[in-house]
Short mmCIF file of C-alpha atoms in Angstrom, two decimals:
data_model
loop_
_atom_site.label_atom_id
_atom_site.label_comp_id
_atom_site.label_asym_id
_atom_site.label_seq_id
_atom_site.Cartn_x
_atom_site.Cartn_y
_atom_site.Cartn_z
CA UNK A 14 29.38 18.50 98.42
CA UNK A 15 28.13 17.02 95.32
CA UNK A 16 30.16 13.51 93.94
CA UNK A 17 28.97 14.54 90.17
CA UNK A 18 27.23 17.12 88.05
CA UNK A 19 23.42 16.74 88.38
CA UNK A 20 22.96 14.39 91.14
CA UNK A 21 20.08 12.15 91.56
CA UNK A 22 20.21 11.55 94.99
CA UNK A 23 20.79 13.32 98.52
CA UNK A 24 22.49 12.18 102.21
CA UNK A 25 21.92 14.32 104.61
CA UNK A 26 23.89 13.35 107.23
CA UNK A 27 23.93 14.67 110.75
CA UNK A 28 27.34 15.26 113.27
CA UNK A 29 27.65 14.25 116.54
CA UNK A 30 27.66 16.43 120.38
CA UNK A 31 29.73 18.90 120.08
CA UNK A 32 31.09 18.55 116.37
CA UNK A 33 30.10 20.94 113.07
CA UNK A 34 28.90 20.14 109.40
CA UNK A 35 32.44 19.68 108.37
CA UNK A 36 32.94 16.54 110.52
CA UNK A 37 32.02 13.62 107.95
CA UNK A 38 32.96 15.90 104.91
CA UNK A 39 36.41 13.95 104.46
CA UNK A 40 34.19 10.47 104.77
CA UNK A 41 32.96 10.88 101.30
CA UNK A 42 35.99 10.57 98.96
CA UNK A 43 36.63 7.54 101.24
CA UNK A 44 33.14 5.56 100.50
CA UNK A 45 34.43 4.44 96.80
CA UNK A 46 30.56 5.63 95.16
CA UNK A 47 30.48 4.82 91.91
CA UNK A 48 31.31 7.96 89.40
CA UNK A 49 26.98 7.97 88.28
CA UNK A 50 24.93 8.66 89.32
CA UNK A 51 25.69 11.51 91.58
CA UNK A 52 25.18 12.24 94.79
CA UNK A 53 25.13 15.66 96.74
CA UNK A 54 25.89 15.44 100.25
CA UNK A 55 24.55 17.84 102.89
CA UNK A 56 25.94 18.32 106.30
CA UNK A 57 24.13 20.80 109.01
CA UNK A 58 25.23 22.03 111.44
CA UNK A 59 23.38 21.94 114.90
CA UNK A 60 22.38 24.66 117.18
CA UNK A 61 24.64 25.77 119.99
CA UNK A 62 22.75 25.32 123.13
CA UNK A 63 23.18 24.62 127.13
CA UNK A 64 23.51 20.75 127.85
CA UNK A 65 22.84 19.76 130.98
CA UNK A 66 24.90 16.64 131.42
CA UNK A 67 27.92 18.97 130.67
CA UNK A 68 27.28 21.36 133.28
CA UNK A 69 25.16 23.73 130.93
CA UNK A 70 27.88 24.00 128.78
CA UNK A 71 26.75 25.30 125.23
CA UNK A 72 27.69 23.63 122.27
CA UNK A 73 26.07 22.27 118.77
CA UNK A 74 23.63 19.76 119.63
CA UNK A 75 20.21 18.69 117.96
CA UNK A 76 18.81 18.54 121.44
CA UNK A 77 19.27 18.57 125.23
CA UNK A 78 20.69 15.32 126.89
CA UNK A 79 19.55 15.55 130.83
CA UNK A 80 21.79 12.91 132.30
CA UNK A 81 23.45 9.62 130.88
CA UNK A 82 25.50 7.06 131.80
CA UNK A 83 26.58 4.04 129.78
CA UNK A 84 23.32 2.35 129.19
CA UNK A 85 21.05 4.68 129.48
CA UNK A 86 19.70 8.22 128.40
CA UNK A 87 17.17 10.77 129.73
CA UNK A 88 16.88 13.28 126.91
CA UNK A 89 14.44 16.56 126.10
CA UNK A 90 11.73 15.19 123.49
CA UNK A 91 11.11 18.51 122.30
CA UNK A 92 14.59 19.21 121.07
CA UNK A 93 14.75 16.02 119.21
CA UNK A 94 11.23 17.28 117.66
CA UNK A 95 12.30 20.79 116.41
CA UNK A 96 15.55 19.02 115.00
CA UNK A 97 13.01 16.82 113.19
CA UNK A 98 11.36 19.57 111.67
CA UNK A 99 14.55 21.01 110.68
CA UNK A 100 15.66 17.99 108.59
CA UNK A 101 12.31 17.93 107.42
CA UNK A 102 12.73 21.35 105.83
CA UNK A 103 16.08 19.83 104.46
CA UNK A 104 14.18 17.07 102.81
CA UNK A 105 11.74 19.63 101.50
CA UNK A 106 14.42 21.53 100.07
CA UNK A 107 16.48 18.63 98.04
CA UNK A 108 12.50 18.08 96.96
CA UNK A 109 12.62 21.73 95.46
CA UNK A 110 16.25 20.79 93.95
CA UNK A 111 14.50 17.99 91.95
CA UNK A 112 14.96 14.95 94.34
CA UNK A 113 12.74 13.08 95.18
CA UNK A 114 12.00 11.25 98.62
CA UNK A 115 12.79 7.87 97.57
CA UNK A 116 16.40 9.17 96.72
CA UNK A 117 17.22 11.08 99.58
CA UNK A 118 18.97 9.14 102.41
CA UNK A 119 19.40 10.31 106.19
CA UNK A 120 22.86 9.64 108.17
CA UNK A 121 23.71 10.15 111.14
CA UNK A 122 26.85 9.77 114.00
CA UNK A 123 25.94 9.39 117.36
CA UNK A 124 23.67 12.30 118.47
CA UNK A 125 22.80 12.66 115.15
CA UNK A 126 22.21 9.16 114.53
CA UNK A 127 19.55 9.74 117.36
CA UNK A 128 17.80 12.17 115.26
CA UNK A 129 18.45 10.41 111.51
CA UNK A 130 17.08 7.38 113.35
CA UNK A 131 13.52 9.13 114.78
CA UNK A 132 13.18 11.23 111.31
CA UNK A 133 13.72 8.46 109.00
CA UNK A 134 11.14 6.26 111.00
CA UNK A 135 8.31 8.66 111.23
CA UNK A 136 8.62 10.53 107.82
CA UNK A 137 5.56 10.59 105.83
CA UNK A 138 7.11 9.49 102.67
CA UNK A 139 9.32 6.83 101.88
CA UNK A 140 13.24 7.70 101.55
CA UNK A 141 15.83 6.01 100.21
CA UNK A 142 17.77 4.82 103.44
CA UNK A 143 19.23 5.12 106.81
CA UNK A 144 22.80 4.90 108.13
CA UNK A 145 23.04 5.39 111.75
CA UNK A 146 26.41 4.81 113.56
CA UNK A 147 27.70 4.67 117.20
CA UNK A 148 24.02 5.79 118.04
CA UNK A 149 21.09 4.99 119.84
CA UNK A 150 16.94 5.29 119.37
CA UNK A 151 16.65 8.32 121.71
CA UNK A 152 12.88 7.80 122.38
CA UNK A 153 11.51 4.66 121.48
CA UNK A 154 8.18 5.58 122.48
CA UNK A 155 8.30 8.74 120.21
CA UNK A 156 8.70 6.21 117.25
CA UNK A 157 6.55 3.91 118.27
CA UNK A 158 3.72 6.17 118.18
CA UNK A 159 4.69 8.21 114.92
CA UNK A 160 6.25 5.40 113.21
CA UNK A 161 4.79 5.64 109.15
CA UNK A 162 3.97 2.82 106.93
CA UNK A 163 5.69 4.68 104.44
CA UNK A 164 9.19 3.76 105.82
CA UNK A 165 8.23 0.69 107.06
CA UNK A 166 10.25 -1.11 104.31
CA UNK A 167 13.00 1.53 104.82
CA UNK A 168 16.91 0.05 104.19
CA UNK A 169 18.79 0.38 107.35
CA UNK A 170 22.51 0.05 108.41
CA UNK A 171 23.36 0.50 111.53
CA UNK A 172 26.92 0.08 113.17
CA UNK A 173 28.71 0.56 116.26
CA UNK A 174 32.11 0.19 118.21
CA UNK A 175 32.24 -3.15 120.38
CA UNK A 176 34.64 -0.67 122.34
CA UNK A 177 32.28 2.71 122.95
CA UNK A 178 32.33 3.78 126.09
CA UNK A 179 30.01 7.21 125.03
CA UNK A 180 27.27 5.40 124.17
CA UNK A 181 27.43 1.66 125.10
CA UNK A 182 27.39 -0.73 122.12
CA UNK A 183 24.52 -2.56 124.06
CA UNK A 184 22.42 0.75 123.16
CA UNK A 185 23.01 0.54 119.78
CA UNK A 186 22.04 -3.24 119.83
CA UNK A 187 19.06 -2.49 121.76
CA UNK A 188 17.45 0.47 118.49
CA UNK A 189 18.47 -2.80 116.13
CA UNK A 190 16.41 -5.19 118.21
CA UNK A 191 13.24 -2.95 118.13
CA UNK A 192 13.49 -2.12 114.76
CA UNK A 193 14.33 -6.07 114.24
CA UNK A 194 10.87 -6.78 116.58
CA UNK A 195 9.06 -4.65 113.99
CA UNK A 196 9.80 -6.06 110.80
CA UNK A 197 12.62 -3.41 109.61
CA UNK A 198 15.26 -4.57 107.56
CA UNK A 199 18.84 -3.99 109.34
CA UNK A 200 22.16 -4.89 108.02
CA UNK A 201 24.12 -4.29 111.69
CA UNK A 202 28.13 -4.05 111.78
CA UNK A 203 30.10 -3.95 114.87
CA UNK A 204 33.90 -2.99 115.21
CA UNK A 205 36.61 -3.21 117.36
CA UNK A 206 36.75 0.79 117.67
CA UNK A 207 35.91 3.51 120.50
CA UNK A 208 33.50 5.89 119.69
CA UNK A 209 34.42 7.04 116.05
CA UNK A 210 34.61 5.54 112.67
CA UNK A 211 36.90 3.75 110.85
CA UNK A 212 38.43 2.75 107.20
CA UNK A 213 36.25 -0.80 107.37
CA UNK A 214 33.11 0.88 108.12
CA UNK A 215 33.53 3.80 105.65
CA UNK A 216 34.16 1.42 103.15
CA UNK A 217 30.84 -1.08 103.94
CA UNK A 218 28.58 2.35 103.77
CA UNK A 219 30.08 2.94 100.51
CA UNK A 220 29.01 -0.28 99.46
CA UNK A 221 25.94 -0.36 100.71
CA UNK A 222 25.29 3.07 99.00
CA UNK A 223 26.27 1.88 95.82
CA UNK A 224 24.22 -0.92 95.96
CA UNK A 225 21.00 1.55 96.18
CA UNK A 226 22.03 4.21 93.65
CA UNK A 227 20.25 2.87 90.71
#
């Protein structure tokens, strides 16, 4: 989905545990971007495969959660890896389109939060920016090894629902704190909301967007 003819910049931006590509789409008319420059919006859509905290069950997912509960995760490192890679050959491909790194921003809801969150951080070149709602930093260690200089100075915000009972607002305060600890820049929103989004937060991404589309 592109906002104007020609953009100059790219969001990819990743659903959630069992959701598709088309989940956000309706977000963007919502965010109020300005009408230049524009902006093409990509949204993938994960690979169905067994989870084991749902019995095996398969469904879209960017990687295998083993067991959770409200304030904590044990997830499969290697799944959050190849879906890594896979966003990587996203980014390579807006690259081939004519956009740049430093214009490409990664989103992300929940699960995919988890992997927008442990791309952005260890990418080799800078990018633009990273929105990561109602979501967690899936393996801190992970990022604290791989973490680049590159997107050291990246532009985060990160928001959650003081109500989530999916994954536990304290989660979501505890990725701010370590990125916080480690000199990242993080504008943080909480609101009173379950595990979704609402109009308030839609419309505080949409500024925030505009204010880096220059």
């Amino acid at each position: 989905m592109e906002s104007a003819p020609n953009p100059q910049f790219s969001v990819i931006w990743l659903h959630g545990l069992g959701a598709d590509g088309s989940d956000f789409v309706p977000v963007v008319p919502e965010l109020g971007l300005a009408p230049t420059p524009g902006v093409r919006f990509i949204f993938p859509d994960a690979p169905a495969i067994p989870v084991t905290c749902n019995g095996g069950y398969v469904m879209p997912a960017w990687y295998d959660i083993i067991s959770l509960d409200s304030t904590s995760r044990r997830i499969d490192e290697a799944g959050i890896v190849n879906s890594r890679t896979a966003i990587r050959r996203l980014i390579a491909r807006e690259n081939e389109r004519g956009i740049p790194c430093e214009r490409i921003f990664l989103a992300g809801f929940s699960q995919g939060g988890a992997v927008a969150y442990t791309t952005a951080l260890t990418h080799p070149a800078p990018l633009a920016g990273l929105i990561a709602l109602s979501t967690y930093l899936p393996t801190s260690e992970l990022v604290e090894r791989e973490a680049t200089a590159a997107n050291r100075a990246i532009p985060v915000f990160a928001a959650h629902g003081s109500q989530d009972d999916v994954v536990a607002p304290a989660l979501g305060r505890a990725a701010r704190d370590f990125l916080v600890e480690r000199g990242y820049a993080v504008a943080w929103q909480e609101y009173p909301m379950p595990h979704s989004i609402c109009l308030e937060e839609i419309e505080a991404i949409g500024q925030w967007l505009n204010g880096r589309l220059g």
